[in-house]
Short mmCIF file of C-alpha atoms in Angstrom, two decimals:
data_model
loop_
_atom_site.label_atom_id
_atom_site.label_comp_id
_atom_site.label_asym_id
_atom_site.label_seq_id
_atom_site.Cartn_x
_atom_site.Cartn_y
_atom_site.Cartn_z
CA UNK L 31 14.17 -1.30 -17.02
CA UNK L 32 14.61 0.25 -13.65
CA UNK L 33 12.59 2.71 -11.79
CA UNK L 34 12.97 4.16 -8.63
CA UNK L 35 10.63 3.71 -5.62
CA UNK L 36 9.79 6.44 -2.98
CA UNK L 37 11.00 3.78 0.06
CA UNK L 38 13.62 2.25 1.79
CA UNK L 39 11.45 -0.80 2.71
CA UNK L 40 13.34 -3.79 1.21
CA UNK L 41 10.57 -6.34 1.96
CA UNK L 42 7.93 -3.74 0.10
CA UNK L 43 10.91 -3.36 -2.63
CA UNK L 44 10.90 -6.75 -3.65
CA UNK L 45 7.34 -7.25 -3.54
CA UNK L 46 6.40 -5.16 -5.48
CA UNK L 47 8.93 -5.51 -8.06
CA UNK L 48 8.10 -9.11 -8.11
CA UNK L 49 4.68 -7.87 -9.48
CA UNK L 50 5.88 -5.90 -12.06
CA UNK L 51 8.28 -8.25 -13.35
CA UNK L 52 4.49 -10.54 -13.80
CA UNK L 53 3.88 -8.33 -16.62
CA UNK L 54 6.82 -6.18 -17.58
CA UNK L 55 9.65 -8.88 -17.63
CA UNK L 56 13.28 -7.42 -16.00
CA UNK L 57 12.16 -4.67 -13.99
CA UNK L 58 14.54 -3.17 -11.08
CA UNK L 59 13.35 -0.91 -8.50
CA UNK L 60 16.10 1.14 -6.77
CA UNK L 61 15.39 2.25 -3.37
CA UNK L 62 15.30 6.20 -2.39
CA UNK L 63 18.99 5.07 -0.76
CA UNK L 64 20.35 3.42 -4.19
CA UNK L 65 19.38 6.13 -5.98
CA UNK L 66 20.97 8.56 -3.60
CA UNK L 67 17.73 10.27 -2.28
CA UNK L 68 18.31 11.18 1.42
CA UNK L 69 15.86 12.65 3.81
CA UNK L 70 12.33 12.16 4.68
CA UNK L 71 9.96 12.54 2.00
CA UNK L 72 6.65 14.92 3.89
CA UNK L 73 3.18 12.91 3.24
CA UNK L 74 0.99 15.99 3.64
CA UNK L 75 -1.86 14.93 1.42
CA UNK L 76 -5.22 14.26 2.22
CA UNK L 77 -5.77 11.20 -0.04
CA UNK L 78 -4.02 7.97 -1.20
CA UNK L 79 -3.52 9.63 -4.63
CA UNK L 80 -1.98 12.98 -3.30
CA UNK L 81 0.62 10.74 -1.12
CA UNK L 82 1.68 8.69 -3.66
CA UNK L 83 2.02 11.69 -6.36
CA UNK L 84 4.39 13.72 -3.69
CA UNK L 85 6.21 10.34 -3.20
CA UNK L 86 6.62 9.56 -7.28
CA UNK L 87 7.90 13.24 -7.64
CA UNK L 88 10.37 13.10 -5.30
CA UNK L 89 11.64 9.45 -6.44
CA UNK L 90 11.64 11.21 -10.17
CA UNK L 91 14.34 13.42 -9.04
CA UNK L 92 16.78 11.18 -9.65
CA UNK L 93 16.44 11.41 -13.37
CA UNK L 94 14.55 7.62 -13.66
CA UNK L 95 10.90 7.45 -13.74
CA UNK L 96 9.62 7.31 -10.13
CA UNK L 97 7.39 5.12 -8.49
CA UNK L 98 5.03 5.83 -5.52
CA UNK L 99 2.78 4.12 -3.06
CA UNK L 100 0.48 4.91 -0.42
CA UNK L 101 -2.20 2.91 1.23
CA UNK L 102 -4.31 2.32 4.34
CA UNK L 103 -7.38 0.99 6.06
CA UNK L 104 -10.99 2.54 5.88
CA UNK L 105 -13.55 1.44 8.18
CA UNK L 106 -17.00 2.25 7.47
CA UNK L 107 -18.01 2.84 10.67
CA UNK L 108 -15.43 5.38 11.55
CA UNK L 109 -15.99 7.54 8.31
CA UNK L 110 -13.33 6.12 6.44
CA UNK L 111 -10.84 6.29 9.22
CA UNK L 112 -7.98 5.49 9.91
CA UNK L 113 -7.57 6.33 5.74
CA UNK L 114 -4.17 8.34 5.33
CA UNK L 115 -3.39 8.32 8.50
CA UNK L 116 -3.33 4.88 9.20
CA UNK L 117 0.24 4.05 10.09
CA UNK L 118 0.21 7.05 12.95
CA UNK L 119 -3.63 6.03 13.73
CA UNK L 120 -2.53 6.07 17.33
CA UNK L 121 -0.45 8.65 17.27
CA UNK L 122 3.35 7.56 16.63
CA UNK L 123 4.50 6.23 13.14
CA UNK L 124 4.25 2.23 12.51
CA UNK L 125 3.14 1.56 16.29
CA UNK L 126 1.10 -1.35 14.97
CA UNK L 127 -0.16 -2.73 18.16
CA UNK L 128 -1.15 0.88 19.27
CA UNK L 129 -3.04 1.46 15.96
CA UNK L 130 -4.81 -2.20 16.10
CA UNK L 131 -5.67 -1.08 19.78
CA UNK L 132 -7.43 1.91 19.16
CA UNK L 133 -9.29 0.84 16.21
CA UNK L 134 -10.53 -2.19 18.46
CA UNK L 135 -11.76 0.21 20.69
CA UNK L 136 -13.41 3.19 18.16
CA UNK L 137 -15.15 -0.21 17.01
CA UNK L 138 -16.25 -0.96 20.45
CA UNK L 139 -20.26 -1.51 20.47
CA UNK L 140 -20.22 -1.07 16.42
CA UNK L 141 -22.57 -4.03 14.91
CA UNK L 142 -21.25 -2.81 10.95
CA UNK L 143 -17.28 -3.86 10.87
CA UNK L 144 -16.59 -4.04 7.50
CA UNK L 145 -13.65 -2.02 5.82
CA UNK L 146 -11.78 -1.75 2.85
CA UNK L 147 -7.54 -1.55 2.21
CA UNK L 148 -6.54 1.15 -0.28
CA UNK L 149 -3.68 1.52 -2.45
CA UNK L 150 -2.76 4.12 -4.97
CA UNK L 151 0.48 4.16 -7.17
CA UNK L 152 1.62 6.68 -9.38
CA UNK L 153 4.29 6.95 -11.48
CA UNK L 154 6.17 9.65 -12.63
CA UNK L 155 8.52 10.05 -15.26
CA UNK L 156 11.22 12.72 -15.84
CA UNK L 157 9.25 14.34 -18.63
CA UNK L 158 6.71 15.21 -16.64
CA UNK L 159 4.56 12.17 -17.35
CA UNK L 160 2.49 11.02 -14.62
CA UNK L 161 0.45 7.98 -14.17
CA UNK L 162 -1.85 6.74 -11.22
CA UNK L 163 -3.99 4.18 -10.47
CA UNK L 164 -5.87 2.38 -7.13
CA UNK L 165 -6.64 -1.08 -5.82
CA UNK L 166 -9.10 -1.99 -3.48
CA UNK L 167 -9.87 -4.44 -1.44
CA UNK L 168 -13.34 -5.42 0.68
CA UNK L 169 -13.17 -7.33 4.36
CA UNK L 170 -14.23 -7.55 8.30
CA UNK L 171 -12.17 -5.93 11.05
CA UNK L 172 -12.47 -9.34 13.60
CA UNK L 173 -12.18 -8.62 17.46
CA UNK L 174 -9.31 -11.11 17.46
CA UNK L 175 -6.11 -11.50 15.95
CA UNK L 176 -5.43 -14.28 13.55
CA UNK L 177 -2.29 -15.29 11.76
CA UNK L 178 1.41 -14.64 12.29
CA UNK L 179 2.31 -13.10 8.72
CA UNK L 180 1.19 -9.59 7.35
CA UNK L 181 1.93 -6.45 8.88
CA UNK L 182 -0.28 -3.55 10.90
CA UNK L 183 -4.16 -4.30 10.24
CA UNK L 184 -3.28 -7.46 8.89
CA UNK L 185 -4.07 -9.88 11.53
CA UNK L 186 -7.35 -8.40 11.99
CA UNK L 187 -8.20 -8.04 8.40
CA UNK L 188 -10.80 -11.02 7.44
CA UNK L 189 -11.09 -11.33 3.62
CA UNK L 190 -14.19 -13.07 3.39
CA UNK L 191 -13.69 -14.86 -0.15
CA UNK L 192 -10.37 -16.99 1.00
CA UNK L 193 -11.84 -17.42 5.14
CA UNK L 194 -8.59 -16.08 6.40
CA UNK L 195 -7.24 -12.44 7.87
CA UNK L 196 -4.59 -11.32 5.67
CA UNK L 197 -2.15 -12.81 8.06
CA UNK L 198 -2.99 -16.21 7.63
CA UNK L 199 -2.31 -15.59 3.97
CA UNK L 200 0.48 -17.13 2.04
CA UNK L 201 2.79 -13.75 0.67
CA UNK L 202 1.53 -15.05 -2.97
CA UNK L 203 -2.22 -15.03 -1.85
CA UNK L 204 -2.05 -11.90 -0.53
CA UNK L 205 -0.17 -10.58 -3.35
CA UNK L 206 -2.92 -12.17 -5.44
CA UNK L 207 -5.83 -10.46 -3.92
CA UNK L 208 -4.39 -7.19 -1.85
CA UNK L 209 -5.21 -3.97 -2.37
CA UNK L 210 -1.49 -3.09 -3.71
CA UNK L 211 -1.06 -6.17 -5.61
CA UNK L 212 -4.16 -5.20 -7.12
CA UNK L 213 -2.80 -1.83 -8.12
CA UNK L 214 0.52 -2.67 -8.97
CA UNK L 215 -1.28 -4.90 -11.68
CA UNK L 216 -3.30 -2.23 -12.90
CA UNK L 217 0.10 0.23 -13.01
CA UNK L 218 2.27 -2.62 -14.89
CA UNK L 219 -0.87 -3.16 -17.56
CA UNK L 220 -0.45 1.37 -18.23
CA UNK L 221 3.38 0.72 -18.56
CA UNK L 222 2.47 -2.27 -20.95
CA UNK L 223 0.35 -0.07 -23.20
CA UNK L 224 2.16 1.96 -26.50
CA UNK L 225 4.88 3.94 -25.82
CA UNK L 226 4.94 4.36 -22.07
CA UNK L 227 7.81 3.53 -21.18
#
């Protein structure tokens, strides 16, 4: 069964198609490249859901059913901030000590640190079809880094029920308890059901 995925991350690729193939068996996600989809694909949503929708349509394109992700870190304190904007938090793309910077120091003084990772994925198929769902997951924005894994809020990420930031996390624990895992789970048990696929 293969689908293709809005992204030409290979490290998100086979992550996530690890966590399909947990419930779906031989699943194969093509990247946006394999599946000869060139050119940026314009995030102008205001929500998780909205991203990933504009993402699945534009994988669907290539006449397979599409898959697409978007996610990001909302602090309480901040109004849900950085939220879809969370990779340019700081004002350039993926500048992930910039974006750890400045939400250090919107927290400065703040007593209530605790946040919350979002996912959503949606599917789309080349009927028309569409499918989406969300993972969540609860934690503590530290004022110090911990951990060498992970990726952008990772290090400062504290998920409260394992001790550790989501860096110090094995890439199965994470998987295990992270907001995509969580909704990549939720997405493979839809595909499961009658007729879906």
């Amino acid at each position: 069964m293969e689908f293709v995925i809005a992204s030409r991350n290979a490290h998100k690729i086979k992550e996530l198609e690890a966590i399909l193939r947990e419930s779906l068996g031989d699943v194969k996600l093509l990247s946006l490249d394999e599946a000869g989809i060139h050119g940026e694909i314009e995030e102008d949503g205001e929500t998780f859901r909205e991203n990933a929708l504009i993402k699945a349509r534009a994988a669907a394109t290539s006449g397979k059913a599409g898959i697409g992700d978007d996610s990001g870190l909302c602090v309480t304190a901040l109004g849900g901030a950085p939220g879809v904007y969370s990779a340019r938090f700081a004002g350039e793309h993926g500048d992930d000590a910039a974006n750890n910077q400045k939400l250090q120091d919107e927290l400065l003084g703040k007593s209530d640190r605790s946040a919350h990772f979002t996912s959503a994925v949606a599917c789309v198929f080349p009927d028309g079809r569409e499918i989406v769902v969300e993972g969540k997951t609860e934690g503590v924005i530290l004022t110090e880094a911990r951990g060498q894994g992970g990726f952008g809020y990772d290090p400062y990420f504290f998920y409260e029920p394992l001790g550790k930031t989501f860096s110090e996390l094995t890439a199965e624990e994470k998987n295990a308890v992270s907001h995509r895992g969580k909704a990549v789970r939720a997405l493979a048990a839809k595909l499961a059901e009658k007729g879906k696929i």
